[in-house]
Amino acid sequence: MNHDHIKRVTIALLALFVYSYASADKYDKKLYKPSSTDITRFATLQELKAGRETYINRCTKCHGLVSPDRYNMNDWTFIISKMSPRAHLTPTEANALYKYVTRGK
């Protein structure tokens, strides 16, 4: 490898790191972060956190940042059933996602 190639790869990795950090910050400010007060009889904190990660890492890639509160429980049931195969979600991921977007209801 020559010096220019190493320099370009280093710059690309640095840019990716900065973008990832900025993106995470964007989500932290606009999406609720589950805490122990969000636990319900239907959702554990671990499930809510996993659902949030799925929402950020899978759903926003194509749909951008849409507040989960934009849709009701029936809408989310339909949306997740239609989109899970396209997003290649496992049943566990889809279930956690549903719990997150409906706030454990």
PDB file of N, CA and C in Angstrom:
ATOM      1  N   MET A   1       0.827  -1.179   0.000  1.00  0.00           N
ATOM      2  CA  MET A   1       0.000   0.000   0.000  1.00  0.00           C
ATOM      3  C   MET A   1       0.873   1.245   0.000  1.00  0.00           C
ATOM      4  N   ASN A   2       0.444   2.205  -0.786  1.00  0.00           N
ATOM      5  CA  ASN A   2       1.220   3.437  -0.769  1.00  0.00           C
ATOM      6  C   ASN A   2       0.652   4.407   0.273  1.00  0.00           C
ATOM      7  N   HIS A   3       1.398   5.454   0.506  1.00  0.00           N
ATOM      8  CA  HIS A   3       1.038   6.428   1.542  1.00  0.00           C
ATOM      9  C   HIS A   3      -0.293   7.122   1.245  1.00  0.00           C
ATOM     10  N   ASP A   4      -0.557   7.451  -0.011  1.00  0.00           N
ATOM     11  CA  ASP A   4      -1.815   8.120  -0.371  1.00  0.00           C
ATOM     12  C   ASP A   4      -3.029   7.231  -0.095  1.00  0.00           C
ATOM     13  N   HIS A   5      -2.903   5.951  -0.371  1.00  0.00           N
ATOM     14  CA  HIS A   5      -4.007   5.017  -0.123  1.00  0.00           C
ATOM     15  C   HIS A   5      -4.304   4.930   1.374  1.00  0.00           C
ATOM     16  N   ILE A   6      -3.264   4.820   2.170  1.00  0.00           N
ATOM     17  CA  ILE A   6      -3.441   4.754   3.624  1.00  0.00           C
ATOM     18  C   ILE A   6      -4.081   6.041   4.128  1.00  0.00           C
ATOM     19  N   LYS A   7      -3.656   7.161   3.604  1.00  0.00           N
ATOM     20  CA  LYS A   7      -4.209   8.451   4.003  1.00  0.00           C
ATOM     21  C   LYS A   7      -5.700   8.531   3.657  1.00  0.00           C
ATOM     22  N   ARG A   8      -6.089   8.092   2.465  1.00  0.00           N
ATOM     23  CA  ARG A   8      -7.496   8.124   2.055  1.00  0.00           C
ATOM     24  C   ARG A   8      -8.357   7.197   2.917  1.00  0.00           C
ATOM     25  N   VAL A   9      -7.837   6.027   3.219  1.00  0.00           N
ATOM     26  CA  VAL A   9      -8.581   5.091   4.060  1.00  0.00           C
ATOM     27  C   VAL A   9      -8.738   5.664   5.464  1.00  0.00           C
ATOM     28  N   THR A  10      -7.706   6.263   5.995  1.00  0.00           N
ATOM     29  CA  THR A  10      -7.770   6.870   7.326  1.00  0.00           C
ATOM     30  C   THR A  10      -8.797   7.991   7.367  1.00  0.00           C
ATOM     31  N   ILE A  11      -8.804   8.838   6.359  1.00  0.00           N
ATOM     32  CA  ILE A  11      -9.770   9.937   6.292  1.00  0.00           C
ATOM     33  C   ILE A  11     -11.189   9.389   6.177  1.00  0.00           C
ATOM     34  N   ALA A  12     -11.380   8.358   5.378  1.00  0.00           N
ATOM     35  CA  ALA A  12     -12.710   7.764   5.227  1.00  0.00           C
ATOM     36  C   ALA A  12     -13.199   7.170   6.544  1.00  0.00           C
ATOM     37  N   LEU A  13     -12.332   6.482   7.253  1.00  0.00           N
ATOM     38  CA  LEU A  13     -12.717   5.902   8.539  1.00  0.00           C
ATOM     39  C   LEU A  13     -13.024   6.985   9.569  1.00  0.00           C
ATOM     40  N   LEU A  14     -12.254   8.040   9.573  1.00  0.00           N
ATOM     41  CA  LEU A  14     -12.501   9.151  10.482  1.00  0.00           C
ATOM     42  C   LEU A  14     -13.845   9.812  10.169  1.00  0.00           C
ATOM     43  N   ALA A  15     -14.133  10.011   8.892  1.00  0.00           N
ATOM     44  CA  ALA A  15     -15.412  10.603   8.485  1.00  0.00           C
ATOM     45  C   ALA A  15     -16.577   9.709   8.904  1.00  0.00           C
ATOM     46  N   LEU A  16     -16.418   8.419   8.740  1.00  0.00           N
ATOM     47  CA  LEU A  16     -17.455   7.477   9.145  1.00  0.00           C
ATOM     48  C   LEU A  16     -17.688   7.533  10.653  1.00  0.00           C
ATOM     49  N   PHE A  17     -16.622   7.621  11.416  1.00  0.00           N
ATOM     50  CA  PHE A  17     -16.742   7.730  12.866  1.00  0.00           C
ATOM     51  C   PHE A  17     -17.476   9.008  13.253  1.00  0.00           C
ATOM     52  N   VAL A  18     -17.103  10.123  12.662  1.00  0.00           N
ATOM     53  CA  VAL A  18     -17.750  11.404  12.968  1.00  0.00           C
ATOM     54  C   VAL A  18     -19.219  11.360  12.579  1.00  0.00           C
ATOM     55  N   TYR A  19     -19.528  10.804  11.412  1.00  0.00           N
ATOM     56  CA  TYR A  19     -20.917  10.688  10.973  1.00  0.00           C
ATOM     57  C   TYR A  19     -21.714   9.806  11.926  1.00  0.00           C
ATOM     58  N   SER A  20     -21.142   8.694  12.347  1.00  0.00           N
ATOM     59  CA  SER A  20     -21.833   7.787  13.263  1.00  0.00           C
ATOM     60  C   SER A  20     -22.113   8.465  14.593  1.00  0.00           C
ATOM     61  N   TYR A  21     -21.151   9.203  15.091  1.00  0.00           N
ATOM     62  CA  TYR A  21     -21.334   9.898  16.355  1.00  0.00           C
ATOM     63  C   TYR A  21     -22.418  10.959  16.229  1.00  0.00           C
ATOM     64  N   ALA A  22     -22.406  11.717  15.143  1.00  0.00           N
ATOM     65  CA  ALA A  22     -23.414  12.753  14.917  1.00  0.00           C
ATOM     66  C   ALA A  22     -24.791  12.133  14.754  1.00  0.00           C
ATOM     67  N   SER A  23     -24.875  11.000  14.058  1.00  0.00           N
ATOM     68  CA  SER A  23     -26.160  10.330  13.862  1.00  0.00           C
ATOM     69  C   SER A  23     -26.728   9.835  15.180  1.00  0.00           C
ATOM     70  N   ALA A  24     -25.886   9.239  16.012  1.00  0.00           N
ATOM     71  CA  ALA A  24     -26.353   8.744  17.306  1.00  0.00           C
ATOM     72  C   ALA A  24     -26.874   9.901  18.137  1.00  0.00           C
ATOM     73  N   ASP A  25     -26.194  11.031  18.106  1.00  0.00           N
ATOM     74  CA  ASP A  25     -26.625  12.198  18.842  1.00  0.00           C
ATOM     75  C   ASP A  25     -27.985  12.672  18.339  1.00  0.00           C
ATOM     76  N   LYS A  26     -28.183  12.650  17.038  1.00  0.00           N
ATOM     77  CA  LYS A  26     -29.454  13.055  16.433  1.00  0.00           C
ATOM     78  C   LYS A  26     -30.581  12.178  16.958  1.00  0.00           C
ATOM     79  N   TYR A  27     -30.375  10.890  17.020  1.00  0.00           N
ATOM     80  CA  TYR A  27     -31.400   9.972  17.492  1.00  0.00           C
ATOM     81  C   TYR A  27     -31.642  10.145  18.986  1.00  0.00           C
ATOM     82  N   ASP A  28     -30.580  10.371  19.740  1.00  0.00           N
ATOM     83  CA  ASP A  28     -30.724  10.531  21.178  1.00  0.00           C
ATOM     84  C   ASP A  28     -31.604  11.727  21.517  1.00  0.00           C
ATOM     85  N   LYS A  29     -31.547  12.758  20.718  1.00  0.00           N
ATOM     86  CA  LYS A  29     -32.334  13.952  20.990  1.00  0.00           C
ATOM     87  C   LYS A  29     -33.775  13.820  20.526  1.00  0.00           C
ATOM     88  N   LYS A  30     -34.052  12.983  19.538  1.00  0.00           N
ATOM     89  CA  LYS A  30     -35.386  12.938  18.950  1.00  0.00           C
ATOM     90  C   LYS A  30     -36.192  11.685  19.272  1.00  0.00           C
ATOM     91  N   LEU A  31     -35.554  10.643  19.721  1.00  0.00           N
ATOM     92  CA  LEU A  31     -36.258   9.407  20.054  1.00  0.00           C
ATOM     93  C   LEU A  31     -36.145   9.150  21.547  1.00  0.00           C
ATOM     94  N   TYR A  32     -37.225   8.670  22.116  1.00  0.00           N
ATOM     95  CA  TYR A  32     -37.153   8.413  23.552  1.00  0.00           C
ATOM     96  C   TYR A  32     -36.206   7.253  23.829  1.00  0.00           C
ATOM     97  N   LYS A  33     -35.512   7.376  24.931  1.00  0.00           N
ATOM     98  CA  LYS A  33     -34.607   6.329  25.399  1.00  0.00           C
ATOM     99  C   LYS A  33     -35.302   5.608  26.536  1.00  0.00           C
ATOM    100  N   PRO A  34     -35.557   4.322  26.367  1.00  0.00           N
ATOM    101  CA  PRO A  34     -36.238   3.584  27.437  1.00  0.00           C
ATOM    102  C   PRO A  34     -35.439   3.608  28.737  1.00  0.00           C
ATOM    103  N   SER A  35     -36.172   3.755  29.822  1.00  0.00           N
ATOM    104  CA  SER A  35     -35.561   3.689  31.150  1.00  0.00           C
ATOM    105  C   SER A  35     -36.417   2.762  32.012  1.00  0.00           C
ATOM    106  N   SER A  36     -36.024   2.594  33.239  1.00  0.00           N
ATOM    107  CA  SER A  36     -36.744   1.667  34.123  1.00  0.00           C
ATOM    108  C   SER A  36     -38.196   2.092  34.325  1.00  0.00           C
ATOM    109  N   THR A  37     -38.514   3.352  34.135  1.00  0.00           N
ATOM    110  CA  THR A  37     -39.898   3.810  34.292  1.00  0.00           C
ATOM    111  C   THR A  37     -40.778   3.400  33.117  1.00  0.00           C
ATOM    112  N   ASP A  38     -40.179   2.942  32.016  1.00  0.00           N
ATOM    113  CA  ASP A  38     -40.935   2.531  30.837  1.00  0.00           C
ATOM    114  C   ASP A  38     -41.308   1.051  30.835  1.00  0.00           C
ATOM    115  N   ILE A  39     -40.815   0.303  31.790  1.00  0.00           N
ATOM    116  CA  ILE A  39     -41.113  -1.128  31.856  1.00  0.00           C
ATOM    117  C   ILE A  39     -42.610  -1.321  32.080  1.00  0.00           C
ATOM    118  N   THR A  40     -43.190  -2.251  31.342  1.00  0.00           N
ATOM    119  CA  THR A  40     -44.603  -2.583  31.512  1.00  0.00           C
ATOM    120  C   THR A  40     -44.715  -4.082  31.736  1.00  0.00           C
ATOM    121  N   ARG A  41     -45.924  -4.539  31.937  1.00  0.00           N
ATOM    122  CA  ARG A  41     -46.099  -5.990  32.094  1.00  0.00           C
ATOM    123  C   ARG A  41     -45.880  -6.715  30.774  1.00  0.00           C
ATOM    124  N   PHE A  42     -45.824  -5.952  29.661  1.00  0.00           N
ATOM    125  CA  PHE A  42     -45.620  -6.540  28.344  1.00  0.00           C
ATOM    126  C   PHE A  42     -44.189  -6.383  27.821  1.00  0.00           C
ATOM    127  N   ALA A  43     -43.420  -5.471  28.428  1.00  0.00           N
ATOM    128  CA  ALA A  43     -42.092  -5.180  27.875  1.00  0.00           C
ATOM    129  C   ALA A  43     -41.064  -4.948  28.968  1.00  0.00           C
ATOM    130  N   THR A  44     -39.934  -5.637  28.821  1.00  0.00           N
ATOM    131  CA  THR A  44     -38.814  -5.427  29.734  1.00  0.00           C
ATOM    132  C   THR A  44     -37.969  -4.264  29.216  1.00  0.00           C
ATOM    133  N   LEU A  45     -37.135  -3.741  30.062  1.00  0.00           N
ATOM    134  CA  LEU A  45     -36.234  -2.673  29.658  1.00  0.00           C
ATOM    135  C   LEU A  45     -35.294  -3.157  28.556  1.00  0.00           C
ATOM    136  N   GLN A  46     -34.838  -4.376  28.681  1.00  0.00           N
ATOM    137  CA  GLN A  46     -33.941  -4.951  27.676  1.00  0.00           C
ATOM    138  C   GLN A  46     -34.632  -5.032  26.307  1.00  0.00           C
ATOM    139  N   GLU A  47     -35.901  -5.432  26.282  1.00  0.00           N
ATOM    140  CA  GLU A  47     -36.646  -5.503  25.018  1.00  0.00           C
ATOM    141  C   GLU A  47     -36.842  -4.114  24.416  1.00  0.00           C
ATOM    142  N   LEU A  48     -37.168  -3.141  25.254  1.00  0.00           N
ATOM    143  CA  LEU A  48     -37.370  -1.776  24.769  1.00  0.00           C
ATOM    144  C   LEU A  48     -36.080  -1.205  24.180  1.00  0.00           C
ATOM    145  N   LYS A  49     -34.971  -1.452  24.858  1.00  0.00           N
ATOM    146  CA  LYS A  49     -33.676  -0.980  24.350  1.00  0.00           C
ATOM    147  C   LYS A  49     -33.305  -1.681  23.049  1.00  0.00           C
ATOM    148  N   ALA A  50     -33.568  -2.980  22.963  1.00  0.00           N
ATOM    149  CA  ALA A  50     -33.284  -3.726  21.729  1.00  0.00           C
ATOM    150  C   ALA A  50     -34.161  -3.215  20.592  1.00  0.00           C
ATOM    151  N   GLY A  51     -35.420  -2.920  20.892  1.00  0.00           N
ATOM    152  CA  GLY A  51     -36.316  -2.372  19.877  1.00  0.00           C
ATOM    153  C   GLY A  51     -35.855  -1.026  19.377  1.00  0.00           C
ATOM    154  N   ARG A  52     -35.343  -0.199  20.275  1.00  0.00           N
ATOM    155  CA  ARG A  52     -34.814   1.117  19.879  1.00  0.00           C
ATOM    156  C   ARG A  52     -33.628   0.953  18.941  1.00  0.00           C
ATOM    157  N   GLU A  53     -32.746   0.041  19.274  1.00  0.00           N
ATOM    158  CA  GLU A  53     -31.585  -0.206  18.418  1.00  0.00           C
ATOM    159  C   GLU A  53     -32.019  -0.692  17.036  1.00  0.00           C
ATOM    160  N   THR A  54     -32.988  -1.585  16.996  1.00  0.00           N
ATOM    161  CA  THR A  54     -33.504  -2.060  15.712  1.00  0.00           C
ATOM    162  C   THR A  54     -34.113  -0.909  14.937  1.00  0.00           C
ATOM    163  N   TYR A  55     -34.882  -0.079  15.611  1.00  0.00           N
ATOM    164  CA  TYR A  55     -35.512   1.072  14.959  1.00  0.00           C
ATOM    165  C   TYR A  55     -34.457   1.985  14.337  1.00  0.00           C
ATOM    166  N   ILE A  56     -33.435   2.304  15.108  1.00  0.00           N
ATOM    167  CA  ILE A  56     -32.385   3.199  14.619  1.00  0.00           C
ATOM    168  C   ILE A  56     -31.572   2.549  13.510  1.00  0.00           C
ATOM    169  N   ASN A  57     -31.148   1.306  13.716  1.00  0.00           N
ATOM    170  CA  ASN A  57     -30.223   0.663  12.780  1.00  0.00           C
ATOM    171  C   ASN A  57     -30.874   0.074  11.541  1.00  0.00           C
ATOM    172  N   ARG A  58     -32.159  -0.202  11.588  1.00  0.00           N
ATOM    173  CA  ARG A  58     -32.811  -0.832  10.438  1.00  0.00           C
ATOM    174  C   ARG A  58     -33.844   0.085   9.789  1.00  0.00           C
ATOM    175  N   CYS A  59     -34.764   0.600  10.585  1.00  0.00           N
ATOM    176  CA  CYS A  59     -35.888   1.354  10.015  1.00  0.00           C
ATOM    177  C   CYS A  59     -35.467   2.706   9.448  1.00  0.00           C
ATOM    178  N   THR A  60     -34.626   3.417  10.189  1.00  0.00           N
ATOM    179  CA  THR A  60     -34.262   4.763   9.748  1.00  0.00           C
ATOM    180  C   THR A  60     -33.344   4.761   8.536  1.00  0.00           C
ATOM    181  N   LYS A  61     -32.768   3.629   8.212  1.00  0.00           N
ATOM    182  CA  LYS A  61     -31.891   3.561   7.039  1.00  0.00           C
ATOM    183  C   LYS A  61     -32.648   3.904   5.763  1.00  0.00           C
ATOM    184  N   CYS A  62     -33.898   3.472   5.662  1.00  0.00           N
ATOM    185  CA  CYS A  62     -34.708   3.741   4.468  1.00  0.00           C
ATOM    186  C   CYS A  62     -35.745   4.837   4.687  1.00  0.00           C
ATOM    187  N   HIS A  63     -36.258   4.918   5.907  1.00  0.00           N
ATOM    188  CA  HIS A  63     -37.382   5.815   6.162  1.00  0.00           C
ATOM    189  C   HIS A  63     -36.997   7.110   6.848  1.00  0.00           C
ATOM    190  N   GLY A  64     -35.752   7.249   7.217  1.00  0.00           N
ATOM    191  CA  GLY A  64     -35.356   8.443   7.942  1.00  0.00           C
ATOM    192  C   GLY A  64     -35.900   8.402   9.361  1.00  0.00           C
ATOM    193  N   LEU A  65     -35.758   9.502  10.031  1.00  0.00           N
ATOM    194  CA  LEU A  65     -36.166   9.576  11.427  1.00  0.00           C
ATOM    195  C   LEU A  65     -37.633   9.978  11.518  1.00  0.00           C
ATOM    196  N   VAL A  66     -38.472   9.018  11.835  1.00  0.00           N
ATOM    197  CA  VAL A  66     -39.905   9.235  12.023  1.00  0.00           C
ATOM    198  C   VAL A  66     -40.227   8.902  13.470  1.00  0.00           C
ATOM    199  N   SER A  67     -40.901   9.803  14.146  1.00  0.00           N
ATOM    200  CA  SER A  67     -41.250   9.548  15.543  1.00  0.00           C
ATOM    201  C   SER A  67     -42.176   8.347  15.646  1.00  0.00           C
ATOM    202  N   PRO A  68     -41.883   7.419  16.546  1.00  0.00           N
ATOM    203  CA  PRO A  68     -42.783   6.278  16.741  1.00  0.00           C
ATOM    204  C   PRO A  68     -44.194   6.715  17.143  1.00  0.00           C
ATOM    205  N   ASP A  69     -44.308   7.889  17.746  1.00  0.00           N
ATOM    206  CA  ASP A  69     -45.612   8.389  18.168  1.00  0.00           C
ATOM    207  C   ASP A  69     -46.492   8.820  16.995  1.00  0.00           C
ATOM    208  N   ARG A  70     -45.935   8.848  15.820  1.00  0.00           N
ATOM    209  CA  ARG A  70     -46.698   9.247  14.634  1.00  0.00           C
ATOM    210  C   ARG A  70     -47.808   8.245  14.297  1.00  0.00           C
ATOM    211  N   TYR A  71     -47.607   6.994  14.696  1.00  0.00           N
ATOM    212  CA  TYR A  71     -48.566   5.936  14.379  1.00  0.00           C
ATOM    213  C   TYR A  71     -49.116   5.320  15.660  1.00  0.00           C
ATOM    214  N   ASN A  72     -50.314   4.739  15.555  1.00  0.00           N
ATOM    215  CA  ASN A  72     -50.910   4.073  16.717  1.00  0.00           C
ATOM    216  C   ASN A  72     -50.549   2.584  16.694  1.00  0.00           C
ATOM    217  N   MET A  73     -51.017   1.868  17.703  1.00  0.00           N
ATOM    218  CA  MET A  73     -50.675   0.446  17.839  1.00  0.00           C
ATOM    219  C   MET A  73     -51.122  -0.371  16.634  1.00  0.00           C
ATOM    220  N   ASN A  74     -52.324  -0.114  16.125  1.00  0.00           N
ATOM    221  CA  ASN A  74     -52.811  -0.853  14.950  1.00  0.00           C
ATOM    222  C   ASN A  74     -51.951  -0.566  13.726  1.00  0.00           C
ATOM    223  N   ASP A  75     -51.576   0.709  13.550  1.00  0.00           N
ATOM    224  CA  ASP A  75     -50.701   1.064  12.432  1.00  0.00           C
ATOM    225  C   ASP A  75     -49.381   0.310  12.534  1.00  0.00           C
ATOM    226  N   TRP A  76     -48.807   0.296  13.743  1.00  0.00           N
ATOM    227  CA  TRP A  76     -47.516  -0.376  13.923  1.00  0.00           C
ATOM    228  C   TRP A  76     -47.611  -1.876  13.688  1.00  0.00           C
ATOM    229  N   THR A  77     -48.709  -2.466  14.080  1.00  0.00           N
ATOM    230  CA  THR A  77     -48.896  -3.901  13.830  1.00  0.00           C
ATOM    231  C   THR A  77     -48.825  -4.163  12.326  1.00  0.00           C
ATOM    232  N   PHE A  78     -49.524  -3.354  11.559  1.00  0.00           N
ATOM    233  CA  PHE A  78     -49.539  -3.504  10.104  1.00  0.00           C
ATOM    234  C   PHE A  78     -48.162  -3.199   9.506  1.00  0.00           C
ATOM    235  N   ILE A  79     -47.574  -2.086   9.906  1.00  0.00           N
ATOM    236  CA  ILE A  79     -46.276  -1.662   9.352  1.00  0.00           C
ATOM    237  C   ILE A  79     -45.202  -2.718   9.616  1.00  0.00           C
ATOM    238  N   ILE A  80     -45.115  -3.179  10.849  1.00  0.00           N
ATOM    239  CA  ILE A  80     -44.070  -4.145  11.192  1.00  0.00           C
ATOM    240  C   ILE A  80     -44.297  -5.483  10.501  1.00  0.00           C
ATOM    241  N   SER A  81     -45.548  -5.893  10.369  1.00  0.00           N
ATOM    242  CA  SER A  81     -45.806  -7.168   9.678  1.00  0.00           C
ATOM    243  C   SER A  81     -45.416  -7.086   8.207  1.00  0.00           C
ATOM    244  N   LYS A  82     -45.586  -5.931   7.599  1.00  0.00           N
ATOM    245  CA  LYS A  82     -45.234  -5.757   6.181  1.00  0.00           C
ATOM    246  C   LYS A  82     -43.738  -5.527   5.973  1.00  0.00           C
ATOM    247  N   MET A  83     -43.116  -4.799   6.889  1.00  0.00           N
ATOM    248  CA  MET A  83     -41.727  -4.407   6.689  1.00  0.00           C
ATOM    249  C   MET A  83     -40.704  -5.397   7.245  1.00  0.00           C
ATOM    250  N   SER A  84     -41.094  -6.221   8.202  1.00  0.00           N
ATOM    251  CA  SER A  84     -40.140  -7.162   8.801  1.00  0.00           C
ATOM    252  C   SER A  84     -39.454  -8.059   7.781  1.00  0.00           C
ATOM    253  N   PRO A  85     -40.196  -8.648   6.831  1.00  0.00           N
ATOM    254  CA  PRO A  85     -39.508  -9.479   5.836  1.00  0.00           C
ATOM    255  C   PRO A  85     -38.535  -8.665   4.969  1.00  0.00           C
ATOM    256  N   ARG A  86     -38.927  -7.455   4.606  1.00  0.00           N
ATOM    257  CA  ARG A  86     -38.050  -6.609   3.781  1.00  0.00           C
ATOM    258  C   ARG A  86     -36.782  -6.213   4.524  1.00  0.00           C
ATOM    259  N   ALA A  87     -36.920  -5.973   5.825  1.00  0.00           N
ATOM    260  CA  ALA A  87     -35.775  -5.574   6.641  1.00  0.00           C
ATOM    261  C   ALA A  87     -35.015  -6.775   7.196  1.00  0.00           C
ATOM    262  N   HIS A  88     -35.498  -7.969   6.872  1.00  0.00           N
ATOM    263  CA  HIS A  88     -34.877  -9.210   7.335  1.00  0.00           C
ATOM    264  C   HIS A  88     -34.792  -9.260   8.862  1.00  0.00           C
ATOM    265  N   LEU A  89     -35.897  -8.855   9.510  1.00  0.00           N
ATOM    266  CA  LEU A  89     -35.944  -8.908  10.968  1.00  0.00           C
ATOM    267  C   LEU A  89     -36.322 -10.309  11.431  1.00  0.00           C
ATOM    268  N   THR A  90     -35.694 -10.738  12.482  1.00  0.00           N
ATOM    269  CA  THR A  90     -36.090 -11.998  13.110  1.00  0.00           C
ATOM    270  C   THR A  90     -37.387 -11.735  13.875  1.00  0.00           C
ATOM    271  N   PRO A  91     -38.122 -12.770  14.232  1.00  0.00           N
ATOM    272  CA  PRO A  91     -39.310 -12.556  15.052  1.00  0.00           C
ATOM    273  C   PRO A  91     -38.997 -11.845  16.376  1.00  0.00           C
ATOM    274  N   THR A  92     -37.866 -12.158  16.966  1.00  0.00           N
ATOM    275  CA  THR A  92     -37.465 -11.503  18.215  1.00  0.00           C
ATOM    276  C   THR A  92     -37.219 -10.018  17.993  1.00  0.00           C
ATOM    277  N   GLU A  93     -36.539  -9.665  16.901  1.00  0.00           N
ATOM    278  CA  GLU A  93     -36.299  -8.252  16.588  1.00  0.00           C
ATOM    279  C   GLU A  93     -37.603  -7.511  16.312  1.00  0.00           C
ATOM    280  N   ALA A  94     -38.486  -8.140  15.545  1.00  0.00           N
ATOM    281  CA  ALA A  94     -39.770  -7.510  15.226  1.00  0.00           C
ATOM    282  C   ALA A  94     -40.599  -7.300  16.485  1.00  0.00           C
ATOM    283  N   ASN A  95     -40.584  -8.263  17.385  1.00  0.00           N
ATOM    284  CA  ASN A  95     -41.322  -8.156  18.631  1.00  0.00           C
ATOM    285  C   ASN A  95     -40.771  -7.023  19.502  1.00  0.00           C
ATOM    286  N   ALA A  96     -39.456  -6.944  19.628  1.00  0.00           N
ATOM    287  CA  ALA A  96     -38.837  -5.873  20.410  1.00  0.00           C
ATOM    288  C   ALA A  96     -39.103  -4.518  19.764  1.00  0.00           C
ATOM    289  N   LEU A  97     -39.056  -4.465  18.455  1.00  0.00           N
ATOM    290  CA  LEU A  97     -39.350  -3.226  17.741  1.00  0.00           C
ATOM    291  C   LEU A  97     -40.769  -2.761  18.045  1.00  0.00           C
ATOM    292  N   TYR A  98     -41.723  -3.680  17.976  1.00  0.00           N
ATOM    293  CA  TYR A  98     -43.112  -3.339  18.271  1.00  0.00           C
ATOM    294  C   TYR A  98     -43.242  -2.808  19.703  1.00  0.00           C
ATOM    295  N   LYS A  99     -42.578  -3.459  20.625  1.00  0.00           N
ATOM    296  CA  LYS A  99     -42.651  -3.012  22.015  1.00  0.00           C
ATOM    297  C   LYS A  99     -42.070  -1.616  22.170  1.00  0.00           C
ATOM    298  N   TYR A 100     -40.986  -1.335  21.448  1.00  0.00           N
ATOM    299  CA  TYR A 100     -40.399   0.003  21.530  1.00  0.00           C
ATOM    300  C   TYR A 100     -41.321   1.065  20.945  1.00  0.00           C
ATOM    301  N   VAL A 101     -41.804   0.856  19.735  1.00  0.00           N
ATOM    302  CA  VAL A 101     -42.592   1.902  19.068  1.00  0.00           C
ATOM    303  C   VAL A 101     -43.953   2.114  19.728  1.00  0.00           C
ATOM    304  N   THR A 102     -44.440   1.126  20.461  1.00  0.00           N
ATOM    305  CA  THR A 102     -45.702   1.287  21.185  1.00  0.00           C
ATOM    306  C   THR A 102     -45.487   1.546  22.666  1.00  0.00           C
ATOM    307  N   ARG A 103     -44.250   1.753  23.041  1.00  0.00           N
ATOM    308  CA  ARG A 103     -43.867   2.036  24.434  1.00  0.00           C
ATOM    309  C   ARG A 103     -44.329   0.943  25.393  1.00  0.00           C
ATOM    310  N   GLY A 104     -44.202  -0.286  24.927  1.00  0.00           N
ATOM    311  CA  GLY A 104     -44.465  -1.431  25.788  1.00  0.00           C
ATOM    312  C   GLY A 104     -45.922  -1.721  26.076  1.00  0.00           C
ATOM    313  N   LYS A 105     -46.783  -1.250  25.236  1.00  0.00           N
ATOM    314  CA  LYS A 105     -48.229  -1.473  25.459  1.00  0.00           C
ATOM    315  C   LYS A 105     -48.669  -2.802  24.910  1.00  0.00           C
TER     316      LYS A 105
END
